[in-house]
Short mmCIF file of C-alpha atoms and ligand atoms in Angstrom, two decimals:
data_model
loop_
_atom_site.label_atom_id
_atom_site.label_comp_id
_atom_site.label_asym_id
_atom_site.label_seq_id
_atom_site.Cartn_x
_atom_site.Cartn_y
_atom_site.Cartn_z
CA MET G 1 -7.68 -9.62 -11.28
CA LYS G 2 -7.67 -9.31 -7.52
CA HIS G 3 -5.63 -12.06 -5.80
CA GLU G 4 -7.75 -13.51 -3.01
CA PRO G 5 -6.43 -17.05 -2.51
CA GLU G 6 -8.02 -17.52 0.91
CA LYS G 7 -11.43 -16.44 -0.40
CA TRP G 8 -11.04 -18.60 -3.54
CA LYS G 9 -10.31 -21.66 -1.42
CA ALA G 10 -13.07 -20.96 1.09
CA ASP G 11 -15.72 -20.35 -1.60
CA TYR G 12 -14.70 -23.41 -3.60
CA ASN G 13 -14.53 -25.77 -0.64
CA ARG G 14 -17.84 -24.59 0.83
CA ASP G 15 -19.95 -24.20 -2.32
CA GLY G 16 -18.15 -26.23 -5.00
CA TYR G 17 -17.84 -23.18 -7.22
CA LEU G 18 -16.14 -19.83 -7.35
CA VAL G 19 -16.45 -16.60 -9.38
CA VAL G 20 -13.30 -14.58 -10.11
CA PRO G 21 -14.06 -11.19 -11.69
CA ASP G 22 -11.58 -9.69 -14.18
CA ALA G 23 -9.73 -12.95 -14.73
CA LEU G 24 -9.35 -12.03 -18.42
CA ASP G 25 -7.52 -8.81 -19.25
CA ALA G 26 -9.10 -6.65 -21.95
CA ALA G 27 -6.69 -7.70 -24.72
CA THR G 28 -7.11 -11.44 -24.02
CA LEU G 29 -10.89 -11.08 -23.84
CA ALA G 30 -10.94 -9.25 -27.19
CA SER G 31 -8.74 -11.81 -28.92
CA LEU G 32 -10.74 -14.78 -27.57
CA ARG G 33 -13.97 -13.17 -28.72
CA ALA G 34 -12.51 -12.53 -32.17
CA GLY G 35 -11.30 -16.15 -32.33
CA ILE G 36 -14.76 -17.51 -31.49
CA GLU G 37 -16.51 -15.07 -33.83
CA LYS G 38 -14.32 -16.24 -36.72
CA ILE G 39 -15.40 -19.84 -36.10
CA THR G 40 -19.11 -19.15 -35.71
CA ALA G 41 -19.32 -16.81 -38.72
CA ASP G 42 -18.94 -19.65 -41.20
CA PRO G 43 -19.04 -23.07 -39.54
CA ASP G 44 -19.59 -24.89 -42.82
CA GLY G 45 -16.51 -23.27 -44.35
CA TYR G 46 -14.21 -25.51 -42.30
CA PRO G 47 -12.62 -28.67 -43.73
CA PRO G 48 -13.92 -31.97 -42.28
CA HIS G 49 -11.07 -32.45 -39.80
CA LEU G 50 -12.18 -29.23 -38.06
CA ARG G 51 -15.88 -29.22 -38.96
CA GLN G 52 -16.27 -32.47 -36.98
CA TRP G 53 -15.64 -30.53 -33.74
CA LEU G 54 -18.55 -28.12 -34.25
CA SER G 55 -21.98 -29.05 -32.85
CA MET G 56 -24.98 -27.21 -34.11
CA GLU G 57 -28.01 -26.16 -32.08
CA ARG G 58 -30.34 -27.63 -34.74
CA ASP G 59 -28.78 -31.10 -34.35
CA TYR G 60 -28.99 -30.94 -30.54
CA LEU G 61 -32.66 -30.13 -30.56
CA LYS G 62 -33.41 -33.07 -32.87
CA LYS G 63 -32.09 -35.30 -30.06
CA LYS G 64 -33.34 -33.22 -27.13
CA SER G 65 -36.44 -31.40 -28.28
CA SER G 66 -37.53 -30.90 -24.63
CA GLN G 67 -34.67 -28.39 -24.20
CA ASN G 68 -35.92 -25.87 -26.77
CA ASP G 69 -39.32 -24.50 -27.73
CA LEU G 70 -38.09 -23.60 -31.23
CA THR G 71 -37.81 -25.76 -34.34
CA ALA G 72 -34.61 -26.79 -36.15
CA GLU G 73 -35.47 -24.27 -38.89
CA GLN G 74 -35.93 -21.46 -36.37
CA VAL G 75 -32.49 -21.93 -34.78
CA GLY G 76 -30.81 -21.70 -38.19
CA ASN G 77 -27.04 -22.09 -38.31
CA ALA G 78 -26.33 -21.39 -34.64
CA VAL G 79 -23.25 -23.19 -33.27
CA ARG G 80 -23.75 -24.73 -29.82
CA ASN G 81 -20.35 -26.20 -28.96
CA ILE G 82 -16.83 -26.04 -30.36
CA MET G 83 -14.59 -28.86 -29.12
CA GLU G 84 -10.80 -28.94 -29.51
CA LEU G 85 -10.43 -25.14 -29.59
CA PRO G 86 -6.60 -25.21 -29.82
CA LEU G 87 -6.90 -26.90 -33.23
CA PHE G 88 -8.76 -23.88 -34.59
CA ASP G 89 -6.42 -21.09 -33.56
CA PRO G 90 -3.13 -20.89 -31.61
CA ILE G 91 -4.64 -18.26 -29.31
CA PHE G 92 -6.61 -21.08 -27.70
CA ALA G 93 -3.47 -23.20 -27.27
CA ASP G 94 -1.69 -20.25 -25.68
CA LEU G 95 -4.57 -19.97 -23.22
CA ILE G 96 -3.21 -23.12 -21.57
CA CYS G 97 -0.42 -20.83 -20.27
CA TYR G 98 -2.67 -17.95 -19.16
CA ARG G 99 -1.20 -16.98 -15.82
CA PRO G 100 -4.18 -15.50 -13.95
CA LEU G 101 -6.19 -18.67 -14.51
CA LEU G 102 -3.22 -20.85 -13.55
CA ASP G 103 -2.88 -18.86 -10.31
CA VAL G 104 -6.46 -19.68 -9.38
CA LEU G 105 -6.12 -23.35 -10.38
CA GLU G 106 -2.89 -23.78 -8.41
CA THR G 107 -4.60 -22.27 -5.36
CA ILE G 108 -7.68 -24.44 -5.56
CA PHE G 109 -5.84 -27.67 -6.36
CA ASP G 110 -3.40 -26.69 -3.61
CA SER G 111 -0.70 -28.09 -5.87
CA SER G 112 1.38 -27.16 -8.90
CA GLU G 113 1.00 -30.70 -10.32
CA PHE G 114 -2.27 -30.31 -12.21
CA SER G 115 -2.76 -30.98 -15.91
CA PHE G 116 -4.70 -29.67 -18.88
CA HIS G 117 -7.49 -31.87 -20.24
CA ASN G 118 -9.22 -29.84 -22.98
CA TYR G 119 -10.69 -26.52 -24.11
CA LYS G 120 -14.11 -26.12 -25.70
CA CYS G 121 -16.54 -23.23 -26.16
CA ILE G 122 -20.18 -23.52 -25.14
CA ILE G 123 -22.26 -20.98 -27.00
CA LYS G 124 -25.74 -19.91 -26.12
CA ALA G 125 -26.64 -18.04 -29.28
CA PRO G 126 -28.88 -14.96 -28.90
CA ARG G 127 -32.63 -15.68 -29.11
CA VAL G 128 -32.32 -19.34 -30.17
CA SER G 129 -30.19 -21.43 -27.79
CA SER G 130 -31.48 -24.49 -25.96
CA LYS G 131 -31.44 -24.71 -22.21
CA PHE G 132 -28.99 -27.08 -20.49
CA VAL G 133 -29.97 -30.30 -18.75
CA TRP G 134 -29.05 -30.62 -15.08
CA HIS G 135 -25.90 -32.68 -14.82
CA ARG G 136 -22.53 -33.42 -13.24
CA ASP G 137 -19.45 -33.29 -15.50
CA LEU G 138 -17.48 -36.16 -13.93
CA PRO G 139 -19.33 -39.10 -15.56
CA TYR G 140 -18.59 -37.93 -19.09
CA LEU G 141 -15.00 -36.98 -18.24
CA GLU G 142 -14.25 -40.52 -17.01
CA HIS G 143 -11.22 -40.06 -14.74
CA SER G 144 -9.67 -42.09 -11.97
CA THR G 145 -10.53 -39.55 -9.24
CA PRO G 146 -13.06 -36.71 -9.03
CA ASN G 147 -10.32 -34.11 -8.44
CA LEU G 148 -11.05 -32.16 -11.61
CA ILE G 149 -12.09 -28.57 -12.13
CA THR G 150 -14.23 -27.07 -14.86
CA ALA G 151 -12.95 -23.53 -15.47
CA MET G 152 -15.22 -21.31 -17.56
CA LEU G 153 -13.90 -18.06 -19.01
CA CYS G 154 -16.89 -15.86 -19.72
CA LEU G 155 -16.58 -13.96 -23.00
CA ASP G 156 -19.88 -12.22 -22.32
CA GLU G 157 -21.73 -11.04 -19.27
CA MET G 158 -23.80 -13.90 -17.82
CA THR G 159 -27.37 -12.91 -16.91
CA GLU G 160 -30.53 -14.85 -16.31
CA ALA G 161 -31.82 -13.61 -19.69
CA ASN G 162 -28.89 -14.96 -21.72
CA GLY G 163 -28.80 -18.34 -20.00
CA ALA G 164 -26.26 -17.96 -17.19
CA THR G 165 -25.05 -21.21 -15.65
CA VAL G 166 -27.14 -22.29 -12.64
CA VAL G 167 -25.40 -24.28 -9.90
CA MET G 168 -26.56 -26.20 -6.82
CA PRO G 169 -24.02 -25.26 -4.14
CA GLY G 170 -22.77 -28.14 -2.00
CA THR G 171 -23.77 -30.92 -4.41
CA HIS G 172 -20.07 -31.50 -5.21
CA ARG G 173 -19.79 -33.28 -1.85
CA ILE G 174 -20.62 -36.79 -2.99
CA PRO G 175 -18.47 -39.95 -2.68
CA HIS G 176 -16.87 -40.96 -5.99
CA GLU G 177 -18.67 -44.31 -6.08
CA GLN G 178 -22.06 -42.63 -5.76
CA VAL G 179 -21.67 -40.61 -8.97
CA LEU G 180 -23.77 -42.39 -11.60
CA PRO G 181 -23.32 -42.51 -15.39
CA SER G 182 -26.88 -41.15 -15.58
CA ASP G 183 -25.77 -38.00 -13.70
CA THR G 184 -25.00 -36.52 -17.14
CA ASP G 185 -28.75 -35.82 -17.38
CA ILE G 186 -30.65 -35.51 -14.10
CA PRO G 187 -34.42 -35.06 -14.42
CA GLU G 188 -35.94 -32.22 -12.42
CA ASP G 189 -37.80 -34.64 -10.13
CA LYS G 190 -34.54 -36.46 -9.23
CA LEU G 191 -32.64 -33.34 -8.17
CA PRO G 192 -31.65 -33.15 -4.51
CA ALA G 193 -33.32 -30.47 -2.41
CA GLY G 194 -31.27 -27.32 -2.13
CA GLU G 195 -30.59 -23.86 -3.35
CA ARG G 196 -30.17 -23.05 -7.05
CA VAL G 197 -27.87 -20.12 -7.78
CA THR G 198 -27.82 -18.32 -11.11
CA VAL G 199 -24.18 -17.32 -11.63
CA LYS G 200 -24.43 -13.71 -12.81
CA CYS G 201 -21.09 -12.11 -13.63
CA PRO G 202 -19.48 -9.60 -15.99
CA ALA G 203 -17.64 -10.53 -19.20
CA GLY G 204 -14.04 -11.47 -18.41
CA SER G 205 -14.94 -13.38 -15.24
CA ALA G 206 -13.76 -16.91 -14.56
CA VAL G 207 -16.23 -19.33 -13.02
CA LEU G 208 -14.60 -22.48 -11.67
CA PHE G 209 -16.48 -25.44 -10.33
CA HIS G 210 -15.93 -28.95 -9.04
CA VAL G 211 -16.87 -31.51 -11.69
CA ASN G 212 -19.38 -33.08 -9.32
CA ILE G 213 -21.45 -29.97 -8.70
CA ILE G 214 -24.92 -30.27 -10.23
CA HIS G 215 -25.41 -27.50 -12.76
CA GLY G 216 -27.62 -26.51 -15.68
CA GLY G 217 -28.91 -23.27 -17.14
CA GLY G 218 -31.70 -21.61 -19.09
CA ALA G 219 -32.06 -20.83 -22.77
CA ASN G 220 -30.80 -17.58 -24.23
CA ARG G 221 -33.75 -15.50 -25.35
CA SER G 222 -31.90 -12.18 -25.10
CA ASP G 223 -30.17 -10.31 -27.89
CA ILE G 224 -26.66 -10.86 -26.57
CA PRO G 225 -24.61 -14.04 -26.94
CA ARG G 226 -23.42 -16.08 -23.98
CA ARG G 227 -20.10 -17.71 -24.82
CA ASN G 228 -17.95 -19.56 -22.29
CA VAL G 229 -14.53 -20.93 -23.13
CA ILE G 230 -14.40 -23.97 -20.87
CA GLY G 231 -11.25 -25.74 -19.75
CA ILE G 232 -11.14 -29.00 -17.86
CA TRP G 233 -8.14 -29.41 -15.55
CA ALA G 234 -7.12 -32.57 -13.69
CA GLY G 235 -5.57 -32.54 -10.23
CA PRO G 236 -2.50 -34.50 -9.13
CA ASP G 237 -2.55 -38.23 -9.89
CA THR G 238 -5.90 -37.96 -11.67
CA TYR G 239 -5.93 -39.83 -14.98
CA PRO G 240 -8.33 -40.59 -17.84
CA THR G 241 -9.83 -44.07 -17.87
CA THR G 242 -10.77 -44.25 -21.56
CA MET G 243 -8.99 -44.09 -24.94
CA ALA G 244 -10.18 -40.53 -25.64
CA ARG G 245 -7.40 -37.91 -25.75
CA PHE G 246 -7.45 -34.23 -26.71
CA GLY G 247 -4.88 -31.97 -28.28
CA TYR G 248 -2.31 -30.79 -25.69
CA GLN G 249 -3.91 -33.01 -23.05
CA ASP G 250 -1.67 -33.73 -20.05
CA LEU G 251 0.49 -30.59 -20.30
CA MET G 252 1.36 -29.40 -16.81
CA PRO G 253 1.96 -25.64 -17.03
CA ARG G 254 2.83 -25.14 -13.35
CA SER G 255 4.68 -28.38 -12.64
CA LYS G 256 7.89 -28.27 -10.61
CA ASP G 257 9.22 -31.33 -12.49
CA PRO G 258 12.08 -30.17 -14.77
CA ALA G 259 11.00 -32.61 -17.51
CA ARG G 260 7.47 -31.14 -17.48
CA GLN G 261 8.88 -27.61 -17.52
CA LYS G 262 10.98 -28.52 -20.52
CA GLN G 263 7.89 -29.93 -22.21
CA MET G 264 6.12 -26.58 -21.71
CA ARG G 265 9.07 -24.59 -23.06
CA MET G 266 9.36 -26.81 -26.13
CA THR G 267 5.60 -26.75 -26.76
CA PHE G 268 5.29 -22.96 -26.45
CA PRO G 269 8.72 -21.57 -27.47
CA HIS G 270 7.18 -18.19 -28.36
CA LEU G 271 5.91 -17.83 -24.77
CA TYR G 272 9.03 -19.07 -23.01
CA GLY G 273 11.70 -17.27 -25.02
CA GLY G 274 12.43 -20.27 -27.24
CA LYS G 275 14.62 -21.90 -24.61
CA ASN G 276 14.80 -25.62 -23.86
O1 LIG D 1 -21.84 -23.26 -20.26
C1 LIG D 1 -22.43 -23.61 -19.24
O2 LIG D 1 -23.28 -22.93 -18.68
C2 LIG D 1 -22.14 -24.94 -18.62
C3 LIG D 1 -21.48 -25.89 -19.55
C4 LIG D 1 -21.64 -27.27 -19.12
O3 LIG D 1 -22.40 -27.58 -18.25
C5 LIG D 1 -20.86 -28.33 -19.75
O4 LIG D 1 -20.14 -28.07 -20.71
O5 LIG D 1 -20.94 -29.48 -19.29
#
């Protein structure tokens, strides 16, 4: 990955999003792909405490038939979303410590005091996926400030044909109090005027965006999958306002606070030489 902190900051502040090519090295990309493939190969083979975190395309389109022109039968057993990735495989927990991504996050937050919220994987399965509604992420994240970043690690190339994310640059600039609960699903005729950018990038790229940027994306009707491991990260003094908590939530992998550093070492002894 090329270190371009000034460019990262300028892109993010101007547009509300940023693409970082080669954020994942080849070995990490391969192991994340293998981890996701293991989950999607047999979703119904998981015990209930894990199966509950898998959302299927067929169930989504029962609720949101406008987002897919196929029937529940036609989409088969395609997985659409895997929540709580670190519960499925320690490689996803270790990803909380992945240095290239932390470098970018520390630059954009302009602080070392940011915290992990959760990791999920959004899958647009070849030929059958639904499209995404236009939305902002902040309303469903429910935090005390909007200083949160959605960081997508692209396990596959993103193209228009496989349903690349589409963003509306600049729409992150909105006062906190003007973000509405209904912004989790913004109808086409309520979208602000402005450019729509299809984020095309190679596999291994990171795409980071402000949780208030309006984004969506098309269906995947190509033959290649489009899988994004998506982390939510909270900036300094930014806290959840509901009861919901995720595994490993609130770890602060770059914190300068010795107690937080100790927490990281004790949580990931195999990555920090087993020292307290
Ligand atoms: O995977 C994508 O293209 C975007 C995911 C997304 O919008 C979300 O998880 O809220």
